[in-house]
Short mmCIF file of C-alpha atoms and ligand atoms in Angstrom, two decimals:
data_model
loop_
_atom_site.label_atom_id
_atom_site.label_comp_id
_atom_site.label_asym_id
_atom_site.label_seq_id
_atom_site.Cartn_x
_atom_site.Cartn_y
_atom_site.Cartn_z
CA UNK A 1 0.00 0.00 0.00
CA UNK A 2 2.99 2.15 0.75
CA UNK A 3 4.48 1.38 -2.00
CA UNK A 4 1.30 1.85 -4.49
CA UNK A 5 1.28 4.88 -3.07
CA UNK A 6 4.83 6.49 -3.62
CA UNK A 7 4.59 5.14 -6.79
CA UNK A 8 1.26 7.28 -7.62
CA UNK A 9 3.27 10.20 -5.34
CA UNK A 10 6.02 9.72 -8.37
CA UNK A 11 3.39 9.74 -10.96
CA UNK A 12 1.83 12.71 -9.91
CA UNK A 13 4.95 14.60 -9.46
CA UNK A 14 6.02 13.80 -13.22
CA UNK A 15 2.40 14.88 -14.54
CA UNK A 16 3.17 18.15 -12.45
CA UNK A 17 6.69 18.93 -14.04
CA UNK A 18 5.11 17.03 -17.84
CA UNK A 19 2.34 20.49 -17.34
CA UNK A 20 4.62 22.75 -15.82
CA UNK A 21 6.85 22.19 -18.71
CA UNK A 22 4.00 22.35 -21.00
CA UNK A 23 3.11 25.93 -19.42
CA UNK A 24 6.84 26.93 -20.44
CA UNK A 25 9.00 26.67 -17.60
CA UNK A 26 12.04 25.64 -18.69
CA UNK A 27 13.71 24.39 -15.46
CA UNK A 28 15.73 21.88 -13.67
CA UNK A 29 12.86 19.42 -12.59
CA UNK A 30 14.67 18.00 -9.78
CA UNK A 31 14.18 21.41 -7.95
CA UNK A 32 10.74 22.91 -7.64
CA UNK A 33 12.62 26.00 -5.85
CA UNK A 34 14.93 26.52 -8.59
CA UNK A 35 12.20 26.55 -10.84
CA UNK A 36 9.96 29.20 -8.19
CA UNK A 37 13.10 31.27 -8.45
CA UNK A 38 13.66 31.29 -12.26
CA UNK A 39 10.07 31.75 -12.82
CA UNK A 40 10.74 35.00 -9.70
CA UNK A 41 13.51 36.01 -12.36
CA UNK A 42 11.74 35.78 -15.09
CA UNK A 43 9.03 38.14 -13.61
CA UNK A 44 11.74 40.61 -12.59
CA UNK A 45 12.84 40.46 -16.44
CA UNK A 46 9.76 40.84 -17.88
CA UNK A 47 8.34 44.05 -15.21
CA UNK A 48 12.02 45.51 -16.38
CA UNK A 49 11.31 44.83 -20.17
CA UNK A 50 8.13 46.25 -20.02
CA UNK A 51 9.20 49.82 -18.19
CA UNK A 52 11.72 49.46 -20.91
CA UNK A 53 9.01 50.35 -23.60
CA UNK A 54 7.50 52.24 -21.78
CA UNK A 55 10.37 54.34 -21.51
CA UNK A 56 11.45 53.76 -25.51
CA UNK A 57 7.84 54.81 -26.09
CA UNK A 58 8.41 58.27 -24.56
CA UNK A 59 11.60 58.36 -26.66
CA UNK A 60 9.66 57.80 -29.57
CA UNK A 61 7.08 60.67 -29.23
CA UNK A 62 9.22 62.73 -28.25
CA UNK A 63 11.89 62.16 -31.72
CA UNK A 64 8.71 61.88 -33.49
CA UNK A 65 8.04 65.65 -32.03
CA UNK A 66 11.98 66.78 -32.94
CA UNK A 67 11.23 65.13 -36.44
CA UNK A 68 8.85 67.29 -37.01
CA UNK A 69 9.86 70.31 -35.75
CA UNK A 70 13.12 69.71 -37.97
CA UNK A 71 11.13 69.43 -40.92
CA UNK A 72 8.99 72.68 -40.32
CA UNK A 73 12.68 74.21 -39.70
CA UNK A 74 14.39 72.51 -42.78
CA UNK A 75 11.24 73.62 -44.85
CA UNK A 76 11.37 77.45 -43.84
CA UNK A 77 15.38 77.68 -44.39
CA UNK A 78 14.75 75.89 -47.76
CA UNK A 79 12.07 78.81 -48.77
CA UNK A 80 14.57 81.67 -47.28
CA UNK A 81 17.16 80.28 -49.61
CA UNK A 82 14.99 80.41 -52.48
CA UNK A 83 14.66 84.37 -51.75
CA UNK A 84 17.98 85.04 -51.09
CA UNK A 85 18.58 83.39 -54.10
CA UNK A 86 15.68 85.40 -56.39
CA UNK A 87 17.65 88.20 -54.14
CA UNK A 88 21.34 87.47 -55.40
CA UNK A 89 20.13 87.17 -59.07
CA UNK A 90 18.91 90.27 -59.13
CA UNK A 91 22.12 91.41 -57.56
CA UNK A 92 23.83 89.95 -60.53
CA UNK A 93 21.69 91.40 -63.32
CA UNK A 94 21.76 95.09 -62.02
CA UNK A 95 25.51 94.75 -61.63
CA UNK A 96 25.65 93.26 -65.09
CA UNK A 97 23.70 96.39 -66.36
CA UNK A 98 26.18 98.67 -64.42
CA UNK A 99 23.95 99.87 -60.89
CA UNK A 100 25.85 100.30 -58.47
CA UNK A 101 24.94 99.00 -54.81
CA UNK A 102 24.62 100.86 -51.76
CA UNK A 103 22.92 100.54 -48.43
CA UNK A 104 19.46 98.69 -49.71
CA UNK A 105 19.47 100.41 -53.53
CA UNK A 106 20.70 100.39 -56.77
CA UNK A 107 22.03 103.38 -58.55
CA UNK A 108 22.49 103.91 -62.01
CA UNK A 109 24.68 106.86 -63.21
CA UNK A 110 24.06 107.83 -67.25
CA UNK A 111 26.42 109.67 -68.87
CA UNK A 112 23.70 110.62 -71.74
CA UNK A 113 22.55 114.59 -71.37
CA UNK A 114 19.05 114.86 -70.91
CA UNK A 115 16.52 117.90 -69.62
CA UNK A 116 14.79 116.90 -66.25
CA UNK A 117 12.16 115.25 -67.45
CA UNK A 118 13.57 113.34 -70.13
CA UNK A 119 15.98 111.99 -67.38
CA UNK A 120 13.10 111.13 -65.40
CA UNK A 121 11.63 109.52 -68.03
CA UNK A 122 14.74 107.45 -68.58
CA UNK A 123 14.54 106.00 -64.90
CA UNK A 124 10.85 105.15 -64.54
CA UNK A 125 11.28 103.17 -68.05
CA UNK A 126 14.22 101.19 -65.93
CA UNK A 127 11.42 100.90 -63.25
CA UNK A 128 13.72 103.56 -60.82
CA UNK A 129 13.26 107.54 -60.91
CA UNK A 130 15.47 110.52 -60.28
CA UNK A 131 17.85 109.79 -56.60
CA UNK A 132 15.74 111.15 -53.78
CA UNK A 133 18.85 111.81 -51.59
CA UNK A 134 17.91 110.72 -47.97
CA UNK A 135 20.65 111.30 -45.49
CA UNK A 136 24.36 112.85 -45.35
CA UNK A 137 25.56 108.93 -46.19
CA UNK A 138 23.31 108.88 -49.70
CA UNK A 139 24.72 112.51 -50.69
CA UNK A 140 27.94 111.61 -50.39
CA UNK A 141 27.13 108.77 -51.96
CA UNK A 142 25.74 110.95 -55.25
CA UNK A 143 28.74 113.17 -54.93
CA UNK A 144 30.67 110.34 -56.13
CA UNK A 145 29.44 110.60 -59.83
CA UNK A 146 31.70 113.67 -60.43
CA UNK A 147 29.72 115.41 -63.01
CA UNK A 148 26.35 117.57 -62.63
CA UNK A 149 23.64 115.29 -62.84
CA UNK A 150 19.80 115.71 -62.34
CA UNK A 151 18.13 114.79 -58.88
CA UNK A 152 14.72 114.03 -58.11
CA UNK A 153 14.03 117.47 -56.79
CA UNK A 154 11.56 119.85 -58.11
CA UNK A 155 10.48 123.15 -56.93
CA UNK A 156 6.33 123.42 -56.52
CA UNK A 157 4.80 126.58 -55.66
CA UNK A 158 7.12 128.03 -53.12
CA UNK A 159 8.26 124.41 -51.50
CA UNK A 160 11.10 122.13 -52.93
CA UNK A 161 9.59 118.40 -53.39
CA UNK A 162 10.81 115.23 -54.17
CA UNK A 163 10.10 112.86 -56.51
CA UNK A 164 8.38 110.53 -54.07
CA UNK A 165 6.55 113.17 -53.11
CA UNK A 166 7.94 114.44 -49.56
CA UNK A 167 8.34 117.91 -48.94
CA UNK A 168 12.27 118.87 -48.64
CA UNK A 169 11.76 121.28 -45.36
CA UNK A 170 11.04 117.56 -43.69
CA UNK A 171 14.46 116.46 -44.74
CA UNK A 172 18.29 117.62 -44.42
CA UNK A 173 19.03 119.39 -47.75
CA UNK A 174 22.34 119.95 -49.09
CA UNK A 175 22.15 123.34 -51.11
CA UNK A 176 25.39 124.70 -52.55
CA UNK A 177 25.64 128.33 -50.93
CA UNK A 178 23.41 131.06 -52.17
CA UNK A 179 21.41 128.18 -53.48
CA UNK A 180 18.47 127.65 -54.41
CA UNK A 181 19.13 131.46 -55.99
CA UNK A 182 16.47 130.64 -58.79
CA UNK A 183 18.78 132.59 -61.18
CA UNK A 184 16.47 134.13 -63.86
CA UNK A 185 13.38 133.04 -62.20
CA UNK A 186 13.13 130.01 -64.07
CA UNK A 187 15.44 127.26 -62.03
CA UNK A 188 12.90 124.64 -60.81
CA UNK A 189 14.88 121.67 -60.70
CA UNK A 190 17.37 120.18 -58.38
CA UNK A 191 20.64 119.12 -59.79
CA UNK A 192 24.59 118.32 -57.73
CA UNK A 193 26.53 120.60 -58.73
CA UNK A 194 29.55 121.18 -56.72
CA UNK A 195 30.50 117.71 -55.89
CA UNK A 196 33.24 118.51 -54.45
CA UNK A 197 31.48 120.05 -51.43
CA UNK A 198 28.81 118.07 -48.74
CA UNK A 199 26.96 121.06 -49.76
CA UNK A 200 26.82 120.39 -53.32
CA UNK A 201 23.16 120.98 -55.02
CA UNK A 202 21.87 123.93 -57.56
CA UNK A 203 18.77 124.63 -58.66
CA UNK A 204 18.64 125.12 -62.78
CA UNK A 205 15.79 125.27 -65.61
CA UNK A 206 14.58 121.76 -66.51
CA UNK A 207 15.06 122.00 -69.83
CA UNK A 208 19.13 122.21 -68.94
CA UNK A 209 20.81 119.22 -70.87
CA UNK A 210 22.46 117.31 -67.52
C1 LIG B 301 9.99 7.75 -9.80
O1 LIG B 301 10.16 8.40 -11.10
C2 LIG B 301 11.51 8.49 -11.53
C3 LIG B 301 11.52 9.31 -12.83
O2 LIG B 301 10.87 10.55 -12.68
C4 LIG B 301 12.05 7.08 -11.71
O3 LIG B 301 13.42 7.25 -12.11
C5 LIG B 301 11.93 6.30 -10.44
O4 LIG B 301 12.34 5.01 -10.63
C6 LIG B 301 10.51 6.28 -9.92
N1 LIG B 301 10.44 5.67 -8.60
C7 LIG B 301 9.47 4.83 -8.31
C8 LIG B 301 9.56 4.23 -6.95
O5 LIG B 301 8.57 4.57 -9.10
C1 LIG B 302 30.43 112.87 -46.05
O1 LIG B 302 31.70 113.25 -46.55
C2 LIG B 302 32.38 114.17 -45.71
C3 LIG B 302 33.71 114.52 -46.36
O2 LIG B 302 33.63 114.58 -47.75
C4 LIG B 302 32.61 113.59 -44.36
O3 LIG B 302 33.23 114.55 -43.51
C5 LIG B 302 31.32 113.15 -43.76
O4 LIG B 302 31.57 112.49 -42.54
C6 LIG B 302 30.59 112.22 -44.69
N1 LIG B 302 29.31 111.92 -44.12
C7 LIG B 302 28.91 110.67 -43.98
C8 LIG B 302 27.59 110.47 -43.32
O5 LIG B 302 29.56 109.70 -44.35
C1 LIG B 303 22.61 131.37 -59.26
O1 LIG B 303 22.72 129.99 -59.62
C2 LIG B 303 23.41 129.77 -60.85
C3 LIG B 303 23.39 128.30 -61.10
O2 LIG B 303 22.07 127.85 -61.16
C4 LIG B 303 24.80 130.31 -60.82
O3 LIG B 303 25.46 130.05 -62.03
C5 LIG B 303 24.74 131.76 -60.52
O4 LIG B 303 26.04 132.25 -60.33
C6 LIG B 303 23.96 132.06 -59.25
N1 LIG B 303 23.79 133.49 -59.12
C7 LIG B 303 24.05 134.13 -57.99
C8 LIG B 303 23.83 135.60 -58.04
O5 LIG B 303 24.46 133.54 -57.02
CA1 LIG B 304 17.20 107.60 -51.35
CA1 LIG B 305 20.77 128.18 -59.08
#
């Protein structure tokens, strides 16, 4: 009796480790504490594995989130290239043409004579018009042409105006002395004159050949 019993003790036992082994525990099965402590292991493992993506899942939303905020950013430097680009070949016609560059504009200097208006006339068909001369910096800029040459000054009524339409009394002005003398009353045009001088304009007739 004993006996019949140990043996179905032994029987049991090996239908225990024949399931246990079915279930996937792959352990010595002459130790049920070895296998308790592999399967404790393999808990620890997987809880570790699975804060693991957990964590790698953070990563990924947040490189998702850098991904896209470097393609927004490699988008809008790819667009500011393509203006600086429209920008520089512009640069490179109006040089070809002979303007000359300085702080924001292009200048062109003719060495054709023309009256004031036919001068005008020349610029506005270039899409430009007569230099409205801004500060001390664009005046000495002008001087630079060494010759008399027509500005975009005109006389109207009793105020000086320029060709954009501002009033000179709101601006510096850079009258040669004794000027604007309106010699013969008929000088109602701005021109530079002495170039030599910061204070370099004349006023002339329009129909002067500049
Ligand atoms: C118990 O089973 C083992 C194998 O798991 C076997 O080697 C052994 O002889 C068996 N003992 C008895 C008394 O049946
Ligand atoms: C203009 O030129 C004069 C000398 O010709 C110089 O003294 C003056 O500083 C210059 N002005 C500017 C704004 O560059
Ligand atoms: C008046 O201006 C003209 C240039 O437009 C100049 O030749 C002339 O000498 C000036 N006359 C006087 C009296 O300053
Ligand atoms: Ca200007
Ligand atoms: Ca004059």
């Amino acid at each position: 009796k004993h006996g019949h019993s140990f043996s179905d003790l032994n029987a049991s036992h090996k239908k225990l480790l024949v399931q246990q082994s079915r279930s996937g525990c792959n352990c010595n099965p002459s130790s049920l504490q070895a296998c308790y402590s592999q399967r404790n292991l393999a808990n620890r493992r997987l809880s570790s594995c699975n804060s693991q993506v957990r964590s790698l899942g953070a990563q990924r939303s947040s490189l998702l989130r850098q991904v896209s905020g470097l393609r927004s950013q490699y988008a809008a430097v790819v667009k500011q290239r393509d203006v600086l680009q429209g920008q520089l070949n512009v640069f490179v016609r109006y040089q070809n043409y002979g303007w000359k560059y300085y702080r924001g504009s292009f200048y062109y200097f003719s060495t054709s004579k023309a009256n004031w208006q036919a001068s005008r006339n020349y610029c506005t068909a270039r899409g430009a018009d007569l230099v409205v001369i801004n500060d001390a910096f664009e005046n000495n800029f002008t001087r630079e042409v060494k010759r008399i040459a027509w500005i975009g000054l005109y006389r109207s009524g009793s105020n000086w105006r320029w060709v954009d339409g501002s009033y000179l009394s709101s601006r510096a002005s850079y009258w040669a002395p004794k000027e604007p003398n309106n010699s013969g009353n008929r000088e109602d045009r701005g021109e530079i004159w002495l170039y030599n001088n910061i204070e370099n304009w004349n006023d002339a007739p329009w129909a002067d050949a500049n």
